[in-house]
Amino acid sequence: MMHGLRGLLVGVLVLVGLEAQAQRLPFTWDVPKVVAVVDVPGTIISEGVPVRMSAVLSKEKPEVIGQHLVARFQAWELHVPKQDLQPQLLRETMITALDTKLFISYTAILQANPDGTTTVYMGEANLGQGRLQSQSSVAPVFPGASDVLNAEAESSRTVTYTVSVKQPEVEAFYRDELGKAGFREEEPRLFRSPNDEIKLTFVPAQEGRLSVVVVRRTVAQQPASPTAD
């Protein structure tokens, strides 16, 4: 009887070990109703951060895909910010989750196509291997900021970092600094100069800190109005 009990305990321990091993499996993407794979660069380096890129074409609607991906992120126990806290840096819907143990971020960009399909761009950024900088060429960085990370896309440049102060203090800093640089705040947290546009986004972070996202885009100059002779 003791032998049988010992065997049962060993079996339970093996099952627990297998379950723990399964929970440590790396995250894998799963998009419903995929009809084609889109060719994108396999890996890019953004300011020293390795970003693995992939994309697929799906017959499903963006809303359904988004719900499916959020559920999958949560099943992998990734940190998924609430919808109103998800940074939206593009016109297309973006969904981001973070593996807080491995410090890898997963971002899906859902692009609705005219034919009813959806292109899903999937990025995995290994933030733990990133080259952190204390300054940025995008815009001034709030003094005392940490985890400063610069990135560059086709039409924009971005700097993100965290601070331990409140949002109004950061906003006041940018009104002062960008005002000196010739920018005007035309909308809340949106600054423009003749050549550039800078947008601020704030996301609450852990331990009472604040994540700051600064996106800078080049804007086309308005043609001069013709003058009458």
mmCIF file with all atom_site columns, C-alpha atoms in Angstrom:
data_model
loop_
_atom_site.group_PDB
_atom_site.id
_atom_site.type_symbol
_atom_site.label_atom_id
_atom_site.label_alt_id
_atom_site.label_comp_id
_atom_site.label_asym_id
_atom_site.label_entity_id
_atom_site.label_seq_id
_atom_site.pdbx_PDB_ins_code
_atom_site.Cartn_x
_atom_site.Cartn_y
_atom_site.Cartn_z
_atom_site.occupancy
_atom_site.B_iso_or_equiv
_atom_site.pdbx_formal_charge
_atom_site.auth_seq_id
_atom_site.auth_comp_id
_atom_site.auth_asym_id
_atom_site.auth_atom_id
_atom_site.pdbx_PDB_model_num
ATOM 1   C CA . MET A 1 1   ? 0.000   0.000  0.000   1.00 0.00 ? 1   MET A CA 1
ATOM 2   C CA . MET A 1 2   ? 2.883   2.352  0.854   1.00 0.00 ? 2   MET A CA 1
ATOM 3   C CA . HIS A 1 3   ? 4.468   1.505  -2.485  1.00 0.00 ? 3   HIS A CA 1
ATOM 4   C CA . GLY A 1 4   ? 1.241   2.422  -4.287  1.00 0.00 ? 4   GLY A CA 1
ATOM 5   C CA . LEU A 1 5   ? 0.994   5.708  -2.412  1.00 0.00 ? 5   LEU A CA 1
ATOM 6   C CA . ARG A 1 6   ? 4.591   6.542  -3.267  1.00 0.00 ? 6   ARG A CA 1
ATOM 7   C CA . GLY A 1 7   ? 3.872   5.829  -6.918  1.00 0.00 ? 7   GLY A CA 1
ATOM 8   C CA . LEU A 1 8   ? 0.816   8.031  -6.837  1.00 0.00 ? 8   LEU A CA 1
ATOM 9   C CA . LEU A 1 9   ? 2.805   10.909 -5.311  1.00 0.00 ? 9   LEU A CA 1
ATOM 10  C CA . VAL A 1 10  ? 5.508   10.520 -7.945  1.00 0.00 ? 10  VAL A CA 1
ATOM 11  C CA . GLY A 1 11  ? 2.852   10.617 -10.646 1.00 0.00 ? 11  GLY A CA 1
ATOM 12  C CA . VAL A 1 12  ? 1.361   13.803 -9.221  1.00 0.00 ? 12  VAL A CA 1
ATOM 13  C CA . LEU A 1 13  ? 4.788   15.446 -9.035  1.00 0.00 ? 13  LEU A CA 1
ATOM 14  C CA . VAL A 1 14  ? 5.486   14.501 -12.639 1.00 0.00 ? 14  VAL A CA 1
ATOM 15  C CA . LEU A 1 15  ? 2.184   16.008 -13.752 1.00 0.00 ? 15  LEU A CA 1
ATOM 16  C CA . VAL A 1 16  ? 2.894   19.212 -11.800 1.00 0.00 ? 16  VAL A CA 1
ATOM 17  C CA . GLY A 1 17  ? 6.323   19.395 -13.382 1.00 0.00 ? 17  GLY A CA 1
ATOM 18  C CA . LEU A 1 18  ? 4.888   18.943 -16.860 1.00 0.00 ? 18  LEU A CA 1
ATOM 19  C CA . GLU A 1 19  ? 2.291   21.623 -16.189 1.00 0.00 ? 19  GLU A CA 1
ATOM 20  C CA . ALA A 1 20  ? 4.943   24.068 -14.998 1.00 0.00 ? 20  ALA A CA 1
ATOM 21  C CA . GLN A 1 21  ? 7.017   23.276 -18.091 1.00 0.00 ? 21  GLN A CA 1
ATOM 22  C CA . ALA A 1 22  ? 3.999   23.917 -20.318 1.00 0.00 ? 22  ALA A CA 1
ATOM 23  C CA . GLN A 1 23  ? 3.468   27.306 -18.701 1.00 0.00 ? 23  GLN A CA 1
ATOM 24  C CA . ARG A 1 24  ? 7.038   28.247 -19.586 1.00 0.00 ? 24  ARG A CA 1
ATOM 25  C CA . LEU A 1 25  ? 6.537   27.558 -23.288 1.00 0.00 ? 25  LEU A CA 1
ATOM 26  C CA . PRO A 1 26  ? 7.158   30.650 -25.446 1.00 0.00 ? 26  PRO A CA 1
ATOM 27  C CA . PHE A 1 27  ? 4.137   32.527 -26.751 1.00 0.00 ? 27  PHE A CA 1
ATOM 28  C CA . THR A 1 28  ? 2.976   31.565 -30.230 1.00 0.00 ? 28  THR A CA 1
ATOM 29  C CA . TRP A 1 29  ? 0.676   33.600 -32.454 1.00 0.00 ? 29  TRP A CA 1
ATOM 30  C CA . ASP A 1 30  ? -2.681  32.251 -33.551 1.00 0.00 ? 30  ASP A CA 1
ATOM 31  C CA . VAL A 1 31  ? -4.852  34.210 -35.994 1.00 0.00 ? 31  VAL A CA 1
ATOM 32  C CA . PRO A 1 32  ? -8.246  32.820 -37.059 1.00 0.00 ? 32  PRO A CA 1
ATOM 33  C CA . LYS A 1 33  ? -9.156  32.182 -40.703 1.00 0.00 ? 33  LYS A CA 1
ATOM 34  C CA . VAL A 1 34  ? -5.713  32.803 -42.188 1.00 0.00 ? 34  VAL A CA 1
ATOM 35  C CA . VAL A 1 35  ? -5.705  32.598 -45.991 1.00 0.00 ? 35  VAL A CA 1
ATOM 36  C CA . ALA A 1 36  ? -2.179  33.739 -46.818 1.00 0.00 ? 36  ALA A CA 1
ATOM 37  C CA . VAL A 1 37  ? 1.165   34.680 -45.331 1.00 0.00 ? 37  VAL A CA 1
ATOM 38  C CA . VAL A 1 38  ? 2.395   38.217 -46.057 1.00 0.00 ? 38  VAL A CA 1
ATOM 39  C CA . ASP A 1 39  ? 6.065   38.685 -46.817 1.00 0.00 ? 39  ASP A CA 1
ATOM 40  C CA . VAL A 1 40  ? 7.752   40.999 -44.286 1.00 0.00 ? 40  VAL A CA 1
ATOM 41  C CA . PRO A 1 41  ? 11.311  41.193 -42.926 1.00 0.00 ? 41  PRO A CA 1
ATOM 42  C CA . GLY A 1 42  ? 11.913  38.366 -40.462 1.00 0.00 ? 42  GLY A CA 1
ATOM 43  C CA . THR A 1 43  ? 13.871  40.470 -37.954 1.00 0.00 ? 43  THR A CA 1
ATOM 44  C CA . ILE A 1 44  ? 14.677  44.157 -37.808 1.00 0.00 ? 44  ILE A CA 1
ATOM 45  C CA . ILE A 1 45  ? 16.788  46.124 -35.349 1.00 0.00 ? 45  ILE A CA 1
ATOM 46  C CA . SER A 1 46  ? 15.180  49.258 -33.953 1.00 0.00 ? 46  SER A CA 1
ATOM 47  C CA . GLU A 1 47  ? 17.642  51.270 -31.853 1.00 0.00 ? 47  GLU A CA 1
ATOM 48  C CA . GLY A 1 48  ? 19.388  48.075 -30.887 1.00 0.00 ? 48  GLY A CA 1
ATOM 49  C CA . VAL A 1 49  ? 16.176  46.218 -30.027 1.00 0.00 ? 49  VAL A CA 1
ATOM 50  C CA . PRO A 1 50  ? 15.631  42.970 -31.985 1.00 0.00 ? 50  PRO A CA 1
ATOM 51  C CA . VAL A 1 51  ? 12.085  42.958 -33.402 1.00 0.00 ? 51  VAL A CA 1
ATOM 52  C CA . ARG A 1 52  ? 10.783  39.816 -35.082 1.00 0.00 ? 52  ARG A CA 1
ATOM 53  C CA . MET A 1 53  ? 8.156   40.657 -37.685 1.00 0.00 ? 53  MET A CA 1
ATOM 54  C CA . SER A 1 54  ? 5.553   38.532 -39.434 1.00 0.00 ? 54  SER A CA 1
ATOM 55  C CA . ALA A 1 55  ? 2.193   39.106 -41.085 1.00 0.00 ? 55  ALA A CA 1
ATOM 56  C CA . VAL A 1 56  ? -0.781  37.114 -42.325 1.00 0.00 ? 56  VAL A CA 1
ATOM 57  C CA . LEU A 1 57  ? -3.961  37.764 -44.266 1.00 0.00 ? 57  LEU A CA 1
ATOM 58  C CA . SER A 1 58  ? -7.215  36.691 -42.594 1.00 0.00 ? 58  SER A CA 1
ATOM 59  C CA . LYS A 1 59  ? -10.835 36.483 -43.748 1.00 0.00 ? 59  LYS A CA 1
ATOM 60  C CA . GLU A 1 60  ? -11.977 37.445 -40.237 1.00 0.00 ? 60  GLU A CA 1
ATOM 61  C CA . LYS A 1 61  ? -12.955 40.969 -39.151 1.00 0.00 ? 61  LYS A CA 1
ATOM 62  C CA . PRO A 1 62  ? -10.479 43.070 -37.130 1.00 0.00 ? 62  PRO A CA 1
ATOM 63  C CA . GLU A 1 63  ? -12.806 43.175 -34.101 1.00 0.00 ? 63  GLU A CA 1
ATOM 64  C CA . VAL A 1 64  ? -13.029 39.371 -33.906 1.00 0.00 ? 64  VAL A CA 1
ATOM 65  C CA . ILE A 1 65  ? -9.280  38.956 -34.409 1.00 0.00 ? 65  ILE A CA 1
ATOM 66  C CA . GLY A 1 66  ? -8.598  41.512 -31.687 1.00 0.00 ? 66  GLY A CA 1
ATOM 67  C CA . GLN A 1 67  ? -10.806 39.704 -29.180 1.00 0.00 ? 67  GLN A CA 1
ATOM 68  C CA . HIS A 1 68  ? -9.184  36.394 -30.088 1.00 0.00 ? 68  HIS A CA 1
ATOM 69  C CA . LEU A 1 69  ? -5.652  37.756 -29.601 1.00 0.00 ? 69  LEU A CA 1
ATOM 70  C CA . VAL A 1 70  ? -6.494  39.380 -26.247 1.00 0.00 ? 70  VAL A CA 1
ATOM 71  C CA . ALA A 1 71  ? -7.865  36.063 -25.013 1.00 0.00 ? 71  ALA A CA 1
ATOM 72  C CA . ARG A 1 72  ? -4.714  34.296 -26.219 1.00 0.00 ? 72  ARG A CA 1
ATOM 73  C CA . PHE A 1 73  ? -2.449  36.851 -24.517 1.00 0.00 ? 73  PHE A CA 1
ATOM 74  C CA . GLN A 1 74  ? -4.361  36.358 -21.274 1.00 0.00 ? 74  GLN A CA 1
ATOM 75  C CA . ALA A 1 75  ? -4.197  32.574 -21.584 1.00 0.00 ? 75  ALA A CA 1
ATOM 76  C CA . TRP A 1 76  ? -0.390  32.906 -21.705 1.00 0.00 ? 76  TRP A CA 1
ATOM 77  C CA . GLU A 1 77  ? -0.574  35.109 -18.599 1.00 0.00 ? 77  GLU A CA 1
ATOM 78  C CA . LEU A 1 78  ? 0.824   38.129 -20.411 1.00 0.00 ? 78  LEU A CA 1
ATOM 79  C CA . HIS A 1 79  ? 0.096   41.621 -19.123 1.00 0.00 ? 79  HIS A CA 1
ATOM 80  C CA . VAL A 1 80  ? -2.555  43.200 -21.377 1.00 0.00 ? 80  VAL A CA 1
ATOM 81  C CA . PRO A 1 81  ? -3.363  46.874 -20.639 1.00 0.00 ? 81  PRO A CA 1
ATOM 82  C CA . LYS A 1 82  ? -7.025  47.852 -20.698 1.00 0.00 ? 82  LYS A CA 1
ATOM 83  C CA . GLN A 1 83  ? -8.403  49.015 -24.031 1.00 0.00 ? 83  GLN A CA 1
ATOM 84  C CA . ASP A 1 84  ? -8.349  52.715 -23.099 1.00 0.00 ? 84  ASP A CA 1
ATOM 85  C CA . LEU A 1 85  ? -4.708  52.354 -21.993 1.00 0.00 ? 85  LEU A CA 1
ATOM 86  C CA . GLN A 1 86  ? -3.494  50.653 -25.167 1.00 0.00 ? 86  GLN A CA 1
ATOM 87  C CA . PRO A 1 87  ? -1.209  53.089 -27.018 1.00 0.00 ? 87  PRO A CA 1
ATOM 88  C CA . GLN A 1 88  ? -2.627  53.810 -30.482 1.00 0.00 ? 88  GLN A CA 1
ATOM 89  C CA . LEU A 1 89  ? 0.192   55.227 -32.560 1.00 0.00 ? 89  LEU A CA 1
ATOM 90  C CA . LEU A 1 90  ? -1.371  54.444 -35.946 1.00 0.00 ? 90  LEU A CA 1
ATOM 91  C CA . ARG A 1 91  ? -4.755  54.706 -37.587 1.00 0.00 ? 91  ARG A CA 1
ATOM 92  C CA . GLU A 1 92  ? -4.985  50.926 -37.508 1.00 0.00 ? 92  GLU A CA 1
ATOM 93  C CA . THR A 1 93  ? -5.902  49.166 -34.270 1.00 0.00 ? 93  THR A CA 1
ATOM 94  C CA . MET A 1 94  ? -2.895  48.137 -32.174 1.00 0.00 ? 94  MET A CA 1
ATOM 95  C CA . ILE A 1 95  ? -2.982  45.535 -29.384 1.00 0.00 ? 95  ILE A CA 1
ATOM 96  C CA . THR A 1 96  ? 0.064   45.133 -27.163 1.00 0.00 ? 96  THR A CA 1
ATOM 97  C CA . ALA A 1 97  ? 0.883   42.650 -24.405 1.00 0.00 ? 97  ALA A CA 1
ATOM 98  C CA . LEU A 1 98  ? 4.014   42.238 -22.287 1.00 0.00 ? 98  LEU A CA 1
ATOM 99  C CA . ASP A 1 99  ? 5.730   39.178 -20.908 1.00 0.00 ? 99  ASP A CA 1
ATOM 100 C CA . THR A 1 100 ? 6.838   40.687 -17.590 1.00 0.00 ? 100 THR A CA 1
ATOM 101 C CA . LYS A 1 101 ? 9.207   37.781 -16.856 1.00 0.00 ? 101 LYS A CA 1
ATOM 102 C CA . LEU A 1 102 ? 11.091  37.664 -20.159 1.00 0.00 ? 102 LEU A CA 1
ATOM 103 C CA . PHE A 1 103 ? 10.521  41.367 -20.929 1.00 0.00 ? 103 PHE A CA 1
ATOM 104 C CA . ILE A 1 104 ? 9.256   40.696 -24.435 1.00 0.00 ? 104 ILE A CA 1
ATOM 105 C CA . SER A 1 105 ? 6.458   42.778 -25.893 1.00 0.00 ? 105 SER A CA 1
ATOM 106 C CA . TYR A 1 106 ? 3.977   41.421 -28.434 1.00 0.00 ? 106 TYR A CA 1
ATOM 107 C CA . THR A 1 107 ? 2.136   43.842 -30.692 1.00 0.00 ? 107 THR A CA 1
ATOM 108 C CA . ALA A 1 108 ? -0.512  43.124 -33.308 1.00 0.00 ? 108 ALA A CA 1
ATOM 109 C CA . ILE A 1 109 ? -1.575  45.735 -35.863 1.00 0.00 ? 109 ILE A CA 1
ATOM 110 C CA . LEU A 1 110 ? -4.928  45.038 -37.512 1.00 0.00 ? 110 LEU A CA 1
ATOM 111 C CA . GLN A 1 111 ? -5.354  46.599 -40.948 1.00 0.00 ? 111 GLN A CA 1
ATOM 112 C CA . ALA A 1 112 ? -8.806  46.339 -42.510 1.00 0.00 ? 112 ALA A CA 1
ATOM 113 C CA . ASN A 1 113 ? -8.643  45.916 -46.289 1.00 0.00 ? 113 ASN A CA 1
ATOM 114 C CA . PRO A 1 114 ? -11.210 47.118 -48.873 1.00 0.00 ? 114 PRO A CA 1
ATOM 115 C CA . ASP A 1 115 ? -11.992 43.523 -49.897 1.00 0.00 ? 115 ASP A CA 1
ATOM 116 C CA . GLY A 1 116 ? -13.136 42.622 -46.376 1.00 0.00 ? 116 GLY A CA 1
ATOM 117 C CA . THR A 1 117 ? -9.960  40.820 -45.348 1.00 0.00 ? 117 THR A CA 1
ATOM 118 C CA . THR A 1 118 ? -7.656  41.873 -42.529 1.00 0.00 ? 118 THR A CA 1
ATOM 119 C CA . THR A 1 119 ? -3.879  42.087 -42.634 1.00 0.00 ? 119 THR A CA 1
ATOM 120 C CA . VAL A 1 120 ? -2.422  41.241 -39.229 1.00 0.00 ? 120 VAL A CA 1
ATOM 121 C CA . TYR A 1 121 ? 1.108   42.484 -38.560 1.00 0.00 ? 121 TYR A CA 1
ATOM 122 C CA . MET A 1 122 ? 2.740   40.739 -35.587 1.00 0.00 ? 122 MET A CA 1
ATOM 123 C CA . GLY A 1 123 ? 5.826   42.044 -33.841 1.00 0.00 ? 123 GLY A CA 1
ATOM 124 C CA . GLU A 1 124 ? 7.877   40.635 -30.976 1.00 0.00 ? 124 GLU A CA 1
ATOM 125 C CA . ALA A 1 125 ? 10.318  43.086 -29.397 1.00 0.00 ? 125 ALA A CA 1
ATOM 126 C CA . ASN A 1 126 ? 12.991  41.716 -27.070 1.00 0.00 ? 126 ASN A CA 1
ATOM 127 C CA . LEU A 1 127 ? 13.197  44.744 -24.798 1.00 0.00 ? 127 LEU A CA 1
ATOM 128 C CA . GLY A 1 128 ? 15.717  43.020 -22.570 1.00 0.00 ? 128 GLY A CA 1
ATOM 129 C CA . GLN A 1 129 ? 18.292  43.199 -25.364 1.00 0.00 ? 129 GLN A CA 1
ATOM 130 C CA . GLY A 1 130 ? 17.579  46.811 -26.234 1.00 0.00 ? 130 GLY A CA 1
ATOM 131 C CA . ARG A 1 131 ? 20.163  49.556 -26.146 1.00 0.00 ? 131 ARG A CA 1
ATOM 132 C CA . LEU A 1 132 ? 18.755  52.055 -23.668 1.00 0.00 ? 132 LEU A CA 1
ATOM 133 C CA . GLN A 1 133 ? 19.613  55.718 -24.091 1.00 0.00 ? 133 GLN A CA 1
ATOM 134 C CA . SER A 1 134 ? 19.181  58.636 -21.713 1.00 0.00 ? 134 SER A CA 1
ATOM 135 C CA . GLN A 1 135 ? 18.559  61.141 -24.521 1.00 0.00 ? 135 GLN A CA 1
ATOM 136 C CA . SER A 1 136 ? 16.680  61.210 -27.803 1.00 0.00 ? 136 SER A CA 1
ATOM 137 C CA . SER A 1 137 ? 16.774  63.004 -31.137 1.00 0.00 ? 137 SER A CA 1
ATOM 138 C CA . VAL A 1 138 ? 12.980  62.715 -31.333 1.00 0.00 ? 138 VAL A CA 1
ATOM 139 C CA . ALA A 1 139 ? 12.137  65.206 -28.590 1.00 0.00 ? 139 ALA A CA 1
ATOM 140 C CA . PRO A 1 140 ? 13.401  66.293 -25.162 1.00 0.00 ? 140 PRO A CA 1
ATOM 141 C CA . VAL A 1 141 ? 13.244  63.602 -22.473 1.00 0.00 ? 141 VAL A CA 1
ATOM 142 C CA . PHE A 1 142 ? 11.906  64.456 -19.030 1.00 0.00 ? 142 PHE A CA 1
ATOM 143 C CA . PRO A 1 143 ? 14.766  64.747 -16.504 1.00 0.00 ? 143 PRO A CA 1
ATOM 144 C CA . GLY A 1 144 ? 15.258  61.605 -14.454 1.00 0.00 ? 144 GLY A CA 1
ATOM 145 C CA . ALA A 1 145 ? 13.518  59.358 -16.996 1.00 0.00 ? 145 ALA A CA 1
ATOM 146 C CA . SER A 1 146 ? 14.470  55.694 -17.133 1.00 0.00 ? 146 SER A CA 1
ATOM 147 C CA . ASP A 1 147 ? 14.151  52.907 -19.723 1.00 0.00 ? 147 ASP A CA 1
ATOM 148 C CA . VAL A 1 148 ? 14.536  55.389 -22.585 1.00 0.00 ? 148 VAL A CA 1
ATOM 149 C CA . LEU A 1 149 ? 13.996  53.604 -25.888 1.00 0.00 ? 149 LEU A CA 1
ATOM 150 C CA . ASN A 1 150 ? 14.101  55.124 -29.376 1.00 0.00 ? 150 ASN A CA 1
ATOM 151 C CA . ALA A 1 151 ? 12.514  53.560 -32.456 1.00 0.00 ? 151 ALA A CA 1
ATOM 152 C CA . GLU A 1 152 ? 12.094  54.588 -36.075 1.00 0.00 ? 152 GLU A CA 1
ATOM 153 C CA . ALA A 1 153 ? 9.382   53.589 -38.539 1.00 0.00 ? 153 ALA A CA 1
ATOM 154 C CA . GLU A 1 154 ? 8.848   54.529 -42.168 1.00 0.00 ? 154 GLU A CA 1
ATOM 155 C CA . SER A 1 155 ? 7.013   57.773 -41.439 1.00 0.00 ? 155 SER A CA 1
ATOM 156 C CA . SER A 1 156 ? 7.634   58.462 -37.752 1.00 0.00 ? 156 SER A CA 1
ATOM 157 C CA . ARG A 1 157 ? 10.128  58.356 -34.917 1.00 0.00 ? 157 ARG A CA 1
ATOM 158 C CA . THR A 1 158 ? 9.234   57.390 -31.369 1.00 0.00 ? 158 THR A CA 1
ATOM 159 C CA . VAL A 1 159 ? 10.810  57.698 -27.943 1.00 0.00 ? 159 VAL A CA 1
ATOM 160 C CA . THR A 1 160 ? 9.336   55.939 -24.921 1.00 0.00 ? 160 THR A CA 1
ATOM 161 C CA . TYR A 1 161 ? 10.400  56.063 -21.277 1.00 0.00 ? 161 TYR A CA 1
ATOM 162 C CA . THR A 1 162 ? 9.074   55.915 -17.723 1.00 0.00 ? 162 THR A CA 1
ATOM 163 C CA . VAL A 1 163 ? 9.038   58.549 -14.999 1.00 0.00 ? 163 VAL A CA 1
ATOM 164 C CA . SER A 1 164 ? 7.971   58.704 -11.373 1.00 0.00 ? 164 SER A CA 1
ATOM 165 C CA . VAL A 1 165 ? 6.061   62.007 -11.639 1.00 0.00 ? 165 VAL A CA 1
ATOM 166 C CA . LYS A 1 166 ? 2.457   62.820 -12.523 1.00 0.00 ? 166 LYS A CA 1
ATOM 167 C CA . GLN A 1 167 ? 1.193   63.427 -16.053 1.00 0.00 ? 167 GLN A CA 1
ATOM 168 C CA . PRO A 1 168 ? 0.489   67.193 -15.638 1.00 0.00 ? 168 PRO A CA 1
ATOM 169 C CA . GLU A 1 169 ? 4.130   67.764 -14.723 1.00 0.00 ? 169 GLU A CA 1
ATOM 170 C CA . VAL A 1 170 ? 5.323   65.998 -17.872 1.00 0.00 ? 170 VAL A CA 1
ATOM 171 C CA . GLU A 1 171 ? 2.827   67.909 -20.013 1.00 0.00 ? 171 GLU A CA 1
ATOM 172 C CA . ALA A 1 172 ? 4.039   71.213 -18.567 1.00 0.00 ? 172 ALA A CA 1
ATOM 173 C CA . PHE A 1 173 ? 7.629   70.201 -19.348 1.00 0.00 ? 173 PHE A CA 1
ATOM 174 C CA . TYR A 1 174 ? 6.777   69.600 -23.013 1.00 0.00 ? 174 TYR A CA 1
ATOM 175 C CA . ARG A 1 175 ? 4.765   72.801 -23.367 1.00 0.00 ? 175 ARG A CA 1
ATOM 176 C CA . ASP A 1 176 ? 7.800   74.713 -22.205 1.00 0.00 ? 176 ASP A CA 1
ATOM 177 C CA . GLU A 1 177 ? 10.465  72.785 -24.111 1.00 0.00 ? 177 GLU A CA 1
ATOM 178 C CA . LEU A 1 178 ? 8.544   72.411 -27.371 1.00 0.00 ? 178 LEU A CA 1
ATOM 179 C CA . GLY A 1 179 ? 7.418   76.028 -27.204 1.00 0.00 ? 179 GLY A CA 1
ATOM 180 C CA . LYS A 1 180 ? 11.062  77.074 -27.151 1.00 0.00 ? 180 LYS A CA 1
ATOM 181 C CA . ALA A 1 181 ? 11.632  74.883 -30.224 1.00 0.00 ? 181 ALA A CA 1
ATOM 182 C CA . GLY A 1 182 ? 8.886   76.583 -32.228 1.00 0.00 ? 182 GLY A CA 1
ATOM 183 C CA . PHE A 1 183 ? 6.010   74.145 -31.618 1.00 0.00 ? 183 PHE A CA 1
ATOM 184 C CA . ARG A 1 184 ? 2.445   75.161 -30.798 1.00 0.00 ? 184 ARG A CA 1
ATOM 185 C CA . GLU A 1 185 ? -0.039  72.980 -28.917 1.00 0.00 ? 185 GLU A CA 1
ATOM 186 C CA . GLU A 1 186 ? -2.923  72.927 -31.393 1.00 0.00 ? 186 GLU A CA 1
ATOM 187 C CA . GLU A 1 187 ? -4.791  70.143 -29.561 1.00 0.00 ? 187 GLU A CA 1
ATOM 188 C CA . PRO A 1 188 ? -4.302  68.623 -26.107 1.00 0.00 ? 188 PRO A CA 1
ATOM 189 C CA . ARG A 1 189 ? -0.907  66.851 -26.157 1.00 0.00 ? 189 ARG A CA 1
ATOM 190 C CA . LEU A 1 190 ? -0.514  67.484 -29.910 1.00 0.00 ? 190 LEU A CA 1
ATOM 191 C CA . PHE A 1 191 ? 2.193   69.966 -30.936 1.00 0.00 ? 191 PHE A CA 1
ATOM 192 C CA . ARG A 1 192 ? 2.969   71.210 -34.420 1.00 0.00 ? 192 ARG A CA 1
ATOM 193 C CA . SER A 1 193 ? 5.692   73.233 -36.094 1.00 0.00 ? 193 SER A CA 1
ATOM 194 C CA . PRO A 1 194 ? 5.900   74.151 -39.782 1.00 0.00 ? 194 PRO A CA 1
ATOM 195 C CA . ASN A 1 195 ? 7.656   70.850 -40.516 1.00 0.00 ? 195 ASN A CA 1
ATOM 196 C CA . ASP A 1 196 ? 6.899   68.413 -37.705 1.00 0.00 ? 196 ASP A CA 1
ATOM 197 C CA . GLU A 1 197 ? 4.118   67.068 -35.478 1.00 0.00 ? 197 GLU A CA 1
ATOM 198 C CA . ILE A 1 198 ? 4.698   65.662 -32.000 1.00 0.00 ? 198 ILE A CA 1
ATOM 199 C CA . LYS A 1 199 ? 2.061   63.680 -30.098 1.00 0.00 ? 199 LYS A CA 1
ATOM 200 C CA . LEU A 1 200 ? 2.238   62.685 -26.429 1.00 0.00 ? 200 LEU A CA 1
ATOM 201 C CA . THR A 1 201 ? 0.608   59.543 -25.040 1.00 0.00 ? 201 THR A CA 1
ATOM 202 C CA . PHE A 1 202 ? 0.629   58.486 -21.384 1.00 0.00 ? 202 PHE A CA 1
ATOM 203 C CA . VAL A 1 203 ? 0.135   54.963 -20.033 1.00 0.00 ? 203 VAL A CA 1
ATOM 204 C CA . PRO A 1 204 ? 0.116   54.097 -16.306 1.00 0.00 ? 204 PRO A CA 1
ATOM 205 C CA . ALA A 1 205 ? 2.959   51.709 -15.492 1.00 0.00 ? 205 ALA A CA 1
ATOM 206 C CA . GLN A 1 206 ? 3.702   49.465 -12.548 1.00 0.00 ? 206 GLN A CA 1
ATOM 207 C CA . GLU A 1 207 ? 4.555   50.726 -9.062  1.00 0.00 ? 207 GLU A CA 1
ATOM 208 C CA . GLY A 1 208 ? 2.918   54.088 -9.644  1.00 0.00 ? 208 GLY A CA 1
ATOM 209 C CA . ARG A 1 209 ? 5.211   55.078 -12.510 1.00 0.00 ? 209 ARG A CA 1
ATOM 210 C CA . LEU A 1 210 ? 4.112   56.664 -15.780 1.00 0.00 ? 210 LEU A CA 1
ATOM 211 C CA . SER A 1 211 ? 5.049   55.515 -19.285 1.00 0.00 ? 211 SER A CA 1
ATOM 212 C CA . VAL A 1 212 ? 5.508   58.333 -21.787 1.00 0.00 ? 212 VAL A CA 1
ATOM 213 C CA . VAL A 1 213 ? 5.262   57.784 -25.547 1.00 0.00 ? 213 VAL A CA 1
ATOM 214 C CA . VAL A 1 214 ? 6.403   60.622 -27.824 1.00 0.00 ? 214 VAL A CA 1
ATOM 215 C CA . VAL A 1 215 ? 5.766   60.217 -31.563 1.00 0.00 ? 215 VAL A CA 1
ATOM 216 C CA . ARG A 1 216 ? 7.254   62.650 -34.073 1.00 0.00 ? 216 ARG A CA 1
ATOM 217 C CA . ARG A 1 217 ? 6.129   62.825 -37.693 1.00 0.00 ? 217 ARG A CA 1
ATOM 218 C CA . THR A 1 218 ? 7.161   65.045 -40.572 1.00 0.00 ? 218 THR A CA 1
ATOM 219 C CA . VAL A 1 219 ? 4.204   66.965 -41.981 1.00 0.00 ? 219 VAL A CA 1
ATOM 220 C CA . ALA A 1 220 ? 3.867   68.377 -45.480 1.00 0.00 ? 220 ALA A CA 1
ATOM 221 C CA . GLN A 1 221 ? 4.065   72.105 -45.744 1.00 0.00 ? 221 GLN A CA 1
ATOM 222 C CA . GLN A 1 222 ? 0.960   73.891 -46.960 1.00 0.00 ? 222 GLN A CA 1
ATOM 223 C CA . PRO A 1 223 ? 1.430   75.476 -50.395 1.00 0.00 ? 223 PRO A CA 1
ATOM 224 C CA . ALA A 1 224 ? 1.558   79.250 -50.366 1.00 0.00 ? 224 ALA A CA 1
ATOM 225 C CA . SER A 1 225 ? -1.703  80.968 -51.311 1.00 0.00 ? 225 SER A CA 1
ATOM 226 C CA . PRO A 1 226 ? -1.562  82.765 -54.657 1.00 0.00 ? 226 PRO A CA 1
ATOM 227 C CA . THR A 1 227 ? -1.574  86.526 -54.386 1.00 0.00 ? 227 THR A CA 1
ATOM 228 C CA . ALA A 1 228 ? -3.445  88.787 -56.692 1.00 0.00 ? 228 ALA A CA 1
ATOM 229 C CA . ASP A 1 229 ? -1.421  91.027 -58.988 1.00 0.00 ? 229 ASP A CA 1
#
